[in-house]
Short mmCIF file of N, CA and C in Angstrom, two decimals:
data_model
loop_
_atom_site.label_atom_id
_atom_site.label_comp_id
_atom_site.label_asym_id
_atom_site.label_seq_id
_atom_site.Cartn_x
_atom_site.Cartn_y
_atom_site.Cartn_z
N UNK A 1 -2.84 -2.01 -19.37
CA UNK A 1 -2.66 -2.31 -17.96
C UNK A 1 -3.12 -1.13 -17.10
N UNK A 2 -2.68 -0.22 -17.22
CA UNK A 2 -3.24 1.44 -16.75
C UNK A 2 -4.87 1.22 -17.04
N UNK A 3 -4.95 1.19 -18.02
CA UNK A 3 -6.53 1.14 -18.28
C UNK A 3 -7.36 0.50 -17.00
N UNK A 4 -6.89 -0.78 -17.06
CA UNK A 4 -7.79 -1.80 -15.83
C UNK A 4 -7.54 -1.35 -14.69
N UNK A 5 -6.62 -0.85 -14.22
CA UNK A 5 -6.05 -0.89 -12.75
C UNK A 5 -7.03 0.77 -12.56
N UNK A 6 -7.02 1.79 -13.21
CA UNK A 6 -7.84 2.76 -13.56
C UNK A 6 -9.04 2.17 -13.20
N UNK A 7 -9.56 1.48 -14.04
CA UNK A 7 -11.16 0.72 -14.16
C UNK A 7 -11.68 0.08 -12.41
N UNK A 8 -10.58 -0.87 -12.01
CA UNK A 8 -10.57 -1.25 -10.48
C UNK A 8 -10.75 0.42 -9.65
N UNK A 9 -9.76 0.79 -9.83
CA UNK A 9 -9.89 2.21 -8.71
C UNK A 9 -11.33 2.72 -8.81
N UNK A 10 -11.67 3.12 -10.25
CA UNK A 10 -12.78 4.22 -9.98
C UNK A 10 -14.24 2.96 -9.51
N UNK A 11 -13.85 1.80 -9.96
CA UNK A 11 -15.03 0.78 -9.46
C UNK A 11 -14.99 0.82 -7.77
N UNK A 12 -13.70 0.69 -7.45
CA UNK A 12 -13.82 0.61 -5.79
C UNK A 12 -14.31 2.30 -4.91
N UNK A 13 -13.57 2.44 -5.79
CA UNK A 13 -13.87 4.24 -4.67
C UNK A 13 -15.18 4.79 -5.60
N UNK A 14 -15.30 4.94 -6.85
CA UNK A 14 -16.74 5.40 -7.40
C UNK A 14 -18.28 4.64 -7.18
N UNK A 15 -18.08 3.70 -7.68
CA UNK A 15 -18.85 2.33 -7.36
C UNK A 15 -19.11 2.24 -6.33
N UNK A 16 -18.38 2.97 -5.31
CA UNK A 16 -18.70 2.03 -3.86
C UNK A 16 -18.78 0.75 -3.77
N UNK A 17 -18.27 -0.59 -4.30
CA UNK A 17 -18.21 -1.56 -4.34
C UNK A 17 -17.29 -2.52 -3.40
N UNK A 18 -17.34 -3.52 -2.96
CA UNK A 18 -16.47 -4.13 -2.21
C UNK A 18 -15.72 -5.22 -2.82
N UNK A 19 -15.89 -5.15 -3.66
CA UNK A 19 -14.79 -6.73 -4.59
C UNK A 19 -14.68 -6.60 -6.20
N UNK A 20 -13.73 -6.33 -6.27
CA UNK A 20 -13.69 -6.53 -8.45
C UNK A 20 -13.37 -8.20 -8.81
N UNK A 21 -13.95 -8.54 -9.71
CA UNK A 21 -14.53 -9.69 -10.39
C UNK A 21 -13.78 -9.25 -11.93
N UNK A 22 -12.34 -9.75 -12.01
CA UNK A 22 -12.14 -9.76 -13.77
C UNK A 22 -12.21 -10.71 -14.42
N UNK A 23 -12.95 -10.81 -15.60
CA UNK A 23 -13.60 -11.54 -16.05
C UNK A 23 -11.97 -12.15 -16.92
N UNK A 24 -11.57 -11.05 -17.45
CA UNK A 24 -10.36 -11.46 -18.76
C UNK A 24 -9.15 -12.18 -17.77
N UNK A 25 -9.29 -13.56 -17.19
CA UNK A 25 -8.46 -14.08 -16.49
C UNK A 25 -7.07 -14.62 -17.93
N UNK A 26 -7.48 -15.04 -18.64
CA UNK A 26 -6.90 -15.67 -19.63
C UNK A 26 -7.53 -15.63 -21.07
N UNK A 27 -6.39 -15.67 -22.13
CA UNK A 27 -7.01 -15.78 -23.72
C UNK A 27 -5.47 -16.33 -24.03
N UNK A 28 -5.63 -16.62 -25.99
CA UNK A 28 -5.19 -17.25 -26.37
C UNK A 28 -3.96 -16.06 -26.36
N UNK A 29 -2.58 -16.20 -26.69
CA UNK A 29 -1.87 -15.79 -27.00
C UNK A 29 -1.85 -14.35 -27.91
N UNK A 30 -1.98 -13.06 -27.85
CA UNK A 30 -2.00 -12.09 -28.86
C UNK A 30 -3.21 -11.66 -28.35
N UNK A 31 -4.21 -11.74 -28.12
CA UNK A 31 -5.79 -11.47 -27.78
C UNK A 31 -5.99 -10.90 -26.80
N UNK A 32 -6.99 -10.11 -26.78
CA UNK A 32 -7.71 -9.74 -25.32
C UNK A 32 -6.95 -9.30 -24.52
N UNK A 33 -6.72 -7.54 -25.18
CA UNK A 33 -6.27 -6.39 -24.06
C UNK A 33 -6.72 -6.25 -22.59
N UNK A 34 -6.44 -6.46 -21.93
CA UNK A 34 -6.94 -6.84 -20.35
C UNK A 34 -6.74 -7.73 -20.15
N UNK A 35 -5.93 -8.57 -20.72
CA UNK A 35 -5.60 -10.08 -20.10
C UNK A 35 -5.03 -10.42 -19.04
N UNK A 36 -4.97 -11.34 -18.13
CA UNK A 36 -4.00 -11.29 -17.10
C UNK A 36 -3.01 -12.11 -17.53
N UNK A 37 -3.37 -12.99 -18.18
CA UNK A 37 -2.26 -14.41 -18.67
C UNK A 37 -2.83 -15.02 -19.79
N UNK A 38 -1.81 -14.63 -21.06
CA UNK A 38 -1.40 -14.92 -22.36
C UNK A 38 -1.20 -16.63 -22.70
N UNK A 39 -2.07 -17.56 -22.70
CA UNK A 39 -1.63 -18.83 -23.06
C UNK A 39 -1.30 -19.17 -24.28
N UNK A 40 -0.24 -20.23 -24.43
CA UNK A 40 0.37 -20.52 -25.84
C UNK A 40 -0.63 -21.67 -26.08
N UNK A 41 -1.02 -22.08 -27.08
CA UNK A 41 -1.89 -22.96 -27.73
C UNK A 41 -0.91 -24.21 -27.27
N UNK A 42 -1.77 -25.34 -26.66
CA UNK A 42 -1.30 -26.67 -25.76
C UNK A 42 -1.30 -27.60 -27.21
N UNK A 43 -2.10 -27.25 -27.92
CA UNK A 43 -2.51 -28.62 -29.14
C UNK A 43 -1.23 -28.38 -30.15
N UNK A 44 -0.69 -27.40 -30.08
CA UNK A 44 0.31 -27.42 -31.52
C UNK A 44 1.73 -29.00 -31.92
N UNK A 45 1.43 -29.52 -30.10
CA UNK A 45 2.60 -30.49 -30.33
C UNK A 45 3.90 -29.92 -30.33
N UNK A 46 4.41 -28.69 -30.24
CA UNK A 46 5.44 -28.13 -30.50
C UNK A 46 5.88 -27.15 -29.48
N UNK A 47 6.65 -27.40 -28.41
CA UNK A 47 6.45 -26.72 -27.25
C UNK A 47 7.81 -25.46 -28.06
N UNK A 48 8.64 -25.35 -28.63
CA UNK A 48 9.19 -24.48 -29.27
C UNK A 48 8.96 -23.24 -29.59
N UNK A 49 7.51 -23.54 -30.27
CA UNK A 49 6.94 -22.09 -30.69
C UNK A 49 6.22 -21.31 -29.30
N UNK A 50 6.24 -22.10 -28.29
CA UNK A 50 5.07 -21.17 -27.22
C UNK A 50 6.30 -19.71 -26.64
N UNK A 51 5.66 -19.05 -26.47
CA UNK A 51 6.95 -17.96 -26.13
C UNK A 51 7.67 -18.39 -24.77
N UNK A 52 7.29 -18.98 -23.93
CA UNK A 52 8.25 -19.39 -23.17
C UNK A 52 8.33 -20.81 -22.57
N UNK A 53 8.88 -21.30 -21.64
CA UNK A 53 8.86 -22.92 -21.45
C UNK A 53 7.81 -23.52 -20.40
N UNK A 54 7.63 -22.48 -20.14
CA UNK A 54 6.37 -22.91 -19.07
C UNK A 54 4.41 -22.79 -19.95
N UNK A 55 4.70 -22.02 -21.15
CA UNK A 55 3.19 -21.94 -22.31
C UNK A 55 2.29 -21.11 -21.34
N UNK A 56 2.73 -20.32 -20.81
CA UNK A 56 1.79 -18.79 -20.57
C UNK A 56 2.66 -17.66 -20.10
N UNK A 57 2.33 -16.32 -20.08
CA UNK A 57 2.84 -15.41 -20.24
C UNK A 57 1.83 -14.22 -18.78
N UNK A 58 2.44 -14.07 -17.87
CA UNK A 58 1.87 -12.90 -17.07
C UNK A 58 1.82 -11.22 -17.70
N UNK A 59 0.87 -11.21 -18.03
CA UNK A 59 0.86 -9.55 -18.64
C UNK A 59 1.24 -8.53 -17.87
N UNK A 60 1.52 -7.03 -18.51
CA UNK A 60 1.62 -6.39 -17.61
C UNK A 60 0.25 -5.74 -16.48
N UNK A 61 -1.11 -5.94 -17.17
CA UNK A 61 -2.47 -5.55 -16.68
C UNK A 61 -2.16 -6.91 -15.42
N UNK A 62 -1.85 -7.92 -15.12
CA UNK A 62 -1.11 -9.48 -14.04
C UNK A 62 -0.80 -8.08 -12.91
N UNK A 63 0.50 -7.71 -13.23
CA UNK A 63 0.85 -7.02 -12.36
C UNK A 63 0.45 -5.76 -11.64
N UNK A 64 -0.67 -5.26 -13.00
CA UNK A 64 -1.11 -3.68 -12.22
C UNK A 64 -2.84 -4.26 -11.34
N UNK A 65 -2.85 -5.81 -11.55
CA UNK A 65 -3.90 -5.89 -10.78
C UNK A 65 -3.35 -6.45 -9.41
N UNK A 66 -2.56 -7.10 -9.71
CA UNK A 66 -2.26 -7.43 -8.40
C UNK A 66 -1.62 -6.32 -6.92
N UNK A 67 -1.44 -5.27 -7.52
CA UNK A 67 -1.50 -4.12 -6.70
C UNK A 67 -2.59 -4.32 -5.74
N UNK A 68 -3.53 -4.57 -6.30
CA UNK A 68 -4.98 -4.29 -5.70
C UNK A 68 -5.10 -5.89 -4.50
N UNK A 69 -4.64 -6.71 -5.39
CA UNK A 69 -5.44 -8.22 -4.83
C UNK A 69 -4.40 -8.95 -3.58
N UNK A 70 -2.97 -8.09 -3.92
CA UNK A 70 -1.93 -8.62 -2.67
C UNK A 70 -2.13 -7.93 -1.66
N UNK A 71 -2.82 -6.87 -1.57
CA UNK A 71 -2.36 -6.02 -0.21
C UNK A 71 -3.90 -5.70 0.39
N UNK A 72 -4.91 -5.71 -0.34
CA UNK A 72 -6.11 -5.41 0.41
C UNK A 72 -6.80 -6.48 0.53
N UNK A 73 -7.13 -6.88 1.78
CA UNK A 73 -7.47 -8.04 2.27
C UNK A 73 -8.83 -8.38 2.70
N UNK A 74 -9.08 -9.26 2.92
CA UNK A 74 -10.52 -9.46 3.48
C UNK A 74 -10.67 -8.46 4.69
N UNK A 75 -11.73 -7.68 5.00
CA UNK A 75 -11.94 -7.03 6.35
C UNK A 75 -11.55 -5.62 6.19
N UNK A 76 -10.87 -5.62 5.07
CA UNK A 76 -10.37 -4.14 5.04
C UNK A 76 -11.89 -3.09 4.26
N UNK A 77 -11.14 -1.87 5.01
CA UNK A 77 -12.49 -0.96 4.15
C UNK A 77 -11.86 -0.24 4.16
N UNK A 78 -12.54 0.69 3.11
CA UNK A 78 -11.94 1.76 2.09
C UNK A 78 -11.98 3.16 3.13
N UNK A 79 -11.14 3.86 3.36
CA UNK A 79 -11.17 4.96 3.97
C UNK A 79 -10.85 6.02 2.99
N UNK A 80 -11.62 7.46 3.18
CA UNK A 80 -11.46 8.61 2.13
C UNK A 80 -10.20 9.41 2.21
N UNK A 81 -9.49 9.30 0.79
CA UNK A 81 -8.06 9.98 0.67
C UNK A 81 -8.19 10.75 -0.71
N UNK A 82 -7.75 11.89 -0.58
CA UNK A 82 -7.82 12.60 -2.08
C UNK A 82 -5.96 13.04 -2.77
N UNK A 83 -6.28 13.69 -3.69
CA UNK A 83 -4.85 13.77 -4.29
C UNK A 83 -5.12 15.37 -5.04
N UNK A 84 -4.03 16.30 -4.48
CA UNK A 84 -4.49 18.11 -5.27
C UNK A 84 -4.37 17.64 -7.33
N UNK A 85 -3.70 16.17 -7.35
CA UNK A 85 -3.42 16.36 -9.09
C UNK A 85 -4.12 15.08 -9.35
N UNK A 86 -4.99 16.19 -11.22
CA UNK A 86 -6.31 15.37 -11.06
C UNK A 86 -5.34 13.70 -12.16
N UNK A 87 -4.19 13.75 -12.35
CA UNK A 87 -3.90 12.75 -12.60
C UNK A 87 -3.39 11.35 -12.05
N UNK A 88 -3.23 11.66 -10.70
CA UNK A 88 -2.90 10.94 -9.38
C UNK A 88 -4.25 10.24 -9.25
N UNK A 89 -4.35 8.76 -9.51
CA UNK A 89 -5.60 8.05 -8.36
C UNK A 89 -5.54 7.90 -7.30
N UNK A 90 -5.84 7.39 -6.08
CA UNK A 90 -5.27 7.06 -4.95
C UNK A 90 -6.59 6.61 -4.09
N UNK A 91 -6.18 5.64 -3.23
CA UNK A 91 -7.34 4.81 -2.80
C UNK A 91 -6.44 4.38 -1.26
N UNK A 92 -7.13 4.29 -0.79
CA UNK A 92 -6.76 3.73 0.63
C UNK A 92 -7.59 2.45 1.68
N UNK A 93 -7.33 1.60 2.62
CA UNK A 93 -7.78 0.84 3.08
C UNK A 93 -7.15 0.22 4.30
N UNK A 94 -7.89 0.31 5.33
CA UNK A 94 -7.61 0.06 6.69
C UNK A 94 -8.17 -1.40 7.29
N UNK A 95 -7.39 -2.25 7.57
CA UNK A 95 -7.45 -3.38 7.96
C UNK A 95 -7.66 -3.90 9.21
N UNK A 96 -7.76 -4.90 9.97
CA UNK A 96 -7.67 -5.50 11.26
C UNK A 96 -6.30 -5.31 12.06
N UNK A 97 -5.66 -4.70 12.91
CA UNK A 97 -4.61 -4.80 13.48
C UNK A 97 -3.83 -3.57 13.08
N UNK A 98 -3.91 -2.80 12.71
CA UNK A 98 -3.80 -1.36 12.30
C UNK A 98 -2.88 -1.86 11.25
N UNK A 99 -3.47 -2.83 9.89
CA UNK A 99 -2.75 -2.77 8.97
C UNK A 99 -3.78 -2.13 7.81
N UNK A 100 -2.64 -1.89 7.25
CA UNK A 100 -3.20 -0.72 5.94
C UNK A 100 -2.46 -0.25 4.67
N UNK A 101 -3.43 -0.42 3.38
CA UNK A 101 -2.45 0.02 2.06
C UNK A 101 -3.28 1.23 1.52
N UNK A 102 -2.12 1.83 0.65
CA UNK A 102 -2.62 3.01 -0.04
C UNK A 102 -2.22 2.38 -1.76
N UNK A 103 -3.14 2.86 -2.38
CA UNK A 103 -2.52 2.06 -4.47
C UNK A 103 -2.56 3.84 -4.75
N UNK A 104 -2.02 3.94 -5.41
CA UNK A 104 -1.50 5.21 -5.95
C UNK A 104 -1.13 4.98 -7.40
N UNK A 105 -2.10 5.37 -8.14
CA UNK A 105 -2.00 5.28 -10.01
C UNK A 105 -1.45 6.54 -10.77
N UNK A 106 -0.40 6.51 -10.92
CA UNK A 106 -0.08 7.69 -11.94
C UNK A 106 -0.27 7.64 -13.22
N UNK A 107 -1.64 8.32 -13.76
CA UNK A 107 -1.46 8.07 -15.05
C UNK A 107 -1.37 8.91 -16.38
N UNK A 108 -0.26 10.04 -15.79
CA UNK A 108 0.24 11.14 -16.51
C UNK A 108 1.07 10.09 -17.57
N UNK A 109 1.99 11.06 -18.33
CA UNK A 109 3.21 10.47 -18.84
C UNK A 109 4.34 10.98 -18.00
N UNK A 110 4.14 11.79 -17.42
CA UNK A 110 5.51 12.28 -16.31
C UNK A 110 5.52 11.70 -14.68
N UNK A 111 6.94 12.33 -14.88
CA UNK A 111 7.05 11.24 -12.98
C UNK A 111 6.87 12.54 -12.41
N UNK A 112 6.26 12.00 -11.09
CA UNK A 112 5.56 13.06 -10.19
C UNK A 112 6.56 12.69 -8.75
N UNK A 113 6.98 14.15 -8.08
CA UNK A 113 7.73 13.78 -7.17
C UNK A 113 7.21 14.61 -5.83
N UNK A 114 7.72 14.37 -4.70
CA UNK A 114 7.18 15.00 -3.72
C UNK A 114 5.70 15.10 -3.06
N UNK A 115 4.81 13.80 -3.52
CA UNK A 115 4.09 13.63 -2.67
C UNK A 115 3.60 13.18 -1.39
N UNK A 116 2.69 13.38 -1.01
CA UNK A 116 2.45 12.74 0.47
C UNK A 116 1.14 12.48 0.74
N UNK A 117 1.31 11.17 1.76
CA UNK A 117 0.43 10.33 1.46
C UNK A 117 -0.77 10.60 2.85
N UNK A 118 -1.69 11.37 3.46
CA UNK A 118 -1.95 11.43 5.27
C UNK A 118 -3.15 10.07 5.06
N UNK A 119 -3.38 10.06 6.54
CA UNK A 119 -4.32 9.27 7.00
C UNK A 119 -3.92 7.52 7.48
N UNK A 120 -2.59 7.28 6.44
CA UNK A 120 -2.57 5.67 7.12
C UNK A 120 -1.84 5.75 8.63
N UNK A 121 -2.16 4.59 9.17
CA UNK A 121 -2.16 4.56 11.10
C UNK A 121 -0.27 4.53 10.17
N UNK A 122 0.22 4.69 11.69
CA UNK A 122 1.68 4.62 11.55
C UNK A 122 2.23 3.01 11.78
N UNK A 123 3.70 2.77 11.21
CA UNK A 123 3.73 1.39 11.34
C UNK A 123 4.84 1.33 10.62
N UNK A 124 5.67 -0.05 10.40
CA UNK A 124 6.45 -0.39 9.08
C UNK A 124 5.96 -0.39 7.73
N UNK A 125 6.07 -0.04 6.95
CA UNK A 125 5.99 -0.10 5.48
C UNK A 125 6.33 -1.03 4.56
N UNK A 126 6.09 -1.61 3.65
CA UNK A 126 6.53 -2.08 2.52
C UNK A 126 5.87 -1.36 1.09
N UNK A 127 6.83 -0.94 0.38
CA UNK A 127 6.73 -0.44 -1.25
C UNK A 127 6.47 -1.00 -1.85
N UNK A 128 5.58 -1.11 -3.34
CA UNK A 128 6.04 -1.91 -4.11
C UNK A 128 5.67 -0.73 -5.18
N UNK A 129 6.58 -1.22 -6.67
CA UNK A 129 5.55 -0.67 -7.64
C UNK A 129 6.08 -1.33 -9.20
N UNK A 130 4.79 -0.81 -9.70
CA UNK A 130 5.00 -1.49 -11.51
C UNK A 130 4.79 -0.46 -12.21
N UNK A 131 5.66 -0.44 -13.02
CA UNK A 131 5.61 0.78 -14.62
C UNK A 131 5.70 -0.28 -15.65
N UNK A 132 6.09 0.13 -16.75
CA UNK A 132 5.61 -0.14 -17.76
C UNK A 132 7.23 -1.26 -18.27
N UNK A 133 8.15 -0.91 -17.54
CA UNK A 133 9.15 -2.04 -17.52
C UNK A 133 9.64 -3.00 -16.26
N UNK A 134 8.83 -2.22 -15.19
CA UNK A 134 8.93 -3.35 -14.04
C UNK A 134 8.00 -3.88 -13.53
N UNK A 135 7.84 -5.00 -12.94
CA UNK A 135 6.63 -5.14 -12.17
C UNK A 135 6.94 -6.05 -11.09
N UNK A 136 5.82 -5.31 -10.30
CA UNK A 136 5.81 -5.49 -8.88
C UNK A 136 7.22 -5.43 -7.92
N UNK A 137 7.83 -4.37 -7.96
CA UNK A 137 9.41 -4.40 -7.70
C UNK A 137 9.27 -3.52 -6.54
N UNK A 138 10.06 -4.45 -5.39
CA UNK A 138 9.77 -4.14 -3.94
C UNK A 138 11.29 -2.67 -3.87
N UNK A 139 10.64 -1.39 -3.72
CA UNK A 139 11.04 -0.45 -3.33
C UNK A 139 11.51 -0.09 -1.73
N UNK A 140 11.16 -1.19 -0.87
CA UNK A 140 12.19 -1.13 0.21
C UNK A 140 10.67 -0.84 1.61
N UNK A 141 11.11 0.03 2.37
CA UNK A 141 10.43 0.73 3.24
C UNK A 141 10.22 2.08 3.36
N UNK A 142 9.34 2.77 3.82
CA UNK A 142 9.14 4.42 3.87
C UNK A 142 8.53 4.74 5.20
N UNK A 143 9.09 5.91 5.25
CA UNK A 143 8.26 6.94 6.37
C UNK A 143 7.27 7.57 5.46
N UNK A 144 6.15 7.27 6.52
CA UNK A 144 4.07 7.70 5.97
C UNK A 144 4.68 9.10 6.60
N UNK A 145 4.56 10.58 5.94
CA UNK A 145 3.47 10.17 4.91
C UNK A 145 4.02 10.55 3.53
N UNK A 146 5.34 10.60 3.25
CA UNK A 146 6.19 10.85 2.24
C UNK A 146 5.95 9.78 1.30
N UNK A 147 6.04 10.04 -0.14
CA UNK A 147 5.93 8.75 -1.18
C UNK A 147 6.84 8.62 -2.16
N UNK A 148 7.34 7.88 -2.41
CA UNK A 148 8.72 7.87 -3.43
C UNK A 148 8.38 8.47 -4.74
N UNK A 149 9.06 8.66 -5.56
CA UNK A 149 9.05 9.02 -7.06
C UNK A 149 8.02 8.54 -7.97
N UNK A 150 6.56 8.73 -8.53
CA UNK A 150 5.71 8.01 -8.80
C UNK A 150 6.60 8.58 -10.42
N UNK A 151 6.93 7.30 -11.22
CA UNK A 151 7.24 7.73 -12.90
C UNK A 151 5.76 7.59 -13.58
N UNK A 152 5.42 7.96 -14.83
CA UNK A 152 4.68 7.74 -15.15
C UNK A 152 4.09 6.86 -15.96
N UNK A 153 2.79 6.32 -15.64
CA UNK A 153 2.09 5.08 -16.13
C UNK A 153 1.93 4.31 -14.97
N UNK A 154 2.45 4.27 -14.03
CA UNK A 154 2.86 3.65 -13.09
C UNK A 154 2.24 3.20 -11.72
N UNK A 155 2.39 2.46 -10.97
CA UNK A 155 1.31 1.90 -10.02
C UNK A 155 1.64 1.62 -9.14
N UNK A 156 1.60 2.58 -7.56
CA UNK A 156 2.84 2.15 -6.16
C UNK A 156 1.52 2.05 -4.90
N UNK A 157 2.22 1.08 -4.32
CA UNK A 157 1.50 0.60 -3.65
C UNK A 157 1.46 0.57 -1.97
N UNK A 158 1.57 1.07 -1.03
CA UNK A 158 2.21 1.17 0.20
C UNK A 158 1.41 0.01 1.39
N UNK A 159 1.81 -1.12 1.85
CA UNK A 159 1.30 -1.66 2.82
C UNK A 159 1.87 -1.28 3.92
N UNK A 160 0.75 -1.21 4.98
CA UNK A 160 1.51 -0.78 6.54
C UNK A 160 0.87 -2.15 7.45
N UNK A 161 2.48 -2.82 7.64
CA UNK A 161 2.00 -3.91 8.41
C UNK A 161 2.00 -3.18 10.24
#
């Protein structure tokens, strides 16, 4: 999951690119690291064995992409933000109406504390973030340009509506 969400960042800010295209939307159950959604085989006749009752499974790579695909929107463009630690990603994007997100990838093994985030316009906030046992778990609101506790592996996300 780190891997892809990694792969998106350095595609958007290295690449200079304006849209990621993942190809690994779905595979069979067990398969295909980068998956977004794990399907249980429909033909077995046996809805028992699928791991859950609905016969697909949101991965955790589901949640470290959707960092990217809930909060940056059509119209938005990438504005330049750096980070002093070379294990911090961080990407930023300024929208129509002075809305704006920052994705912030930690992909140390340690939690990193006391960072700060400059450049987004000022505004209300919404948090979110995913590690490696939560995902997408709304962390509340913040004052820009302070950033909560990044743990590590982990993927926080700041929208400024």
């Amino acid at each position: 999951a780190l891997k892809l969400a990694s792969i998106i960042h350095k595609t958007l800010v290295h690449g200079d690119v304006t849209a990621y295209w993942h190809w690994d939307l779905f595979w069979g159950a067990g398969t295909g690291e980068g998956s977004l959604l794990l399907v249980d085989n429909p033909f077995t006749g046996n809805r028992r064995m699928w791991a859950n009752e609905k016969g697909f499974t949101l991965t955790q790579s589901f949640w470290y992409y959707a960092h990217f695909c809930r909060f940056i929107r059509p119209g938005f463009q990438r504005v330049r933000v750096t980070c002093p630690i070379d294990s911090i990603l961080v990407s930023a994007y300024v929208g129509p109406a002075n809305k704006a997100c920052a994705v912030v990838i930690n992909s140390s093994n340690r939690s990193i504390d006391g960072l700060q985030l400059n450049g987004l316009p000022a505004g209300s906030t919404e948090v979110f973030q995913s590690t490696l046992s939560d995902r997408m778990t709304s962390l509340g609101s913040m004052q820009i340009p302070a950033l909560p506790p990044l743990p590590g592996h982990s993927i926080t996300t700041v929208a400024v509506n």
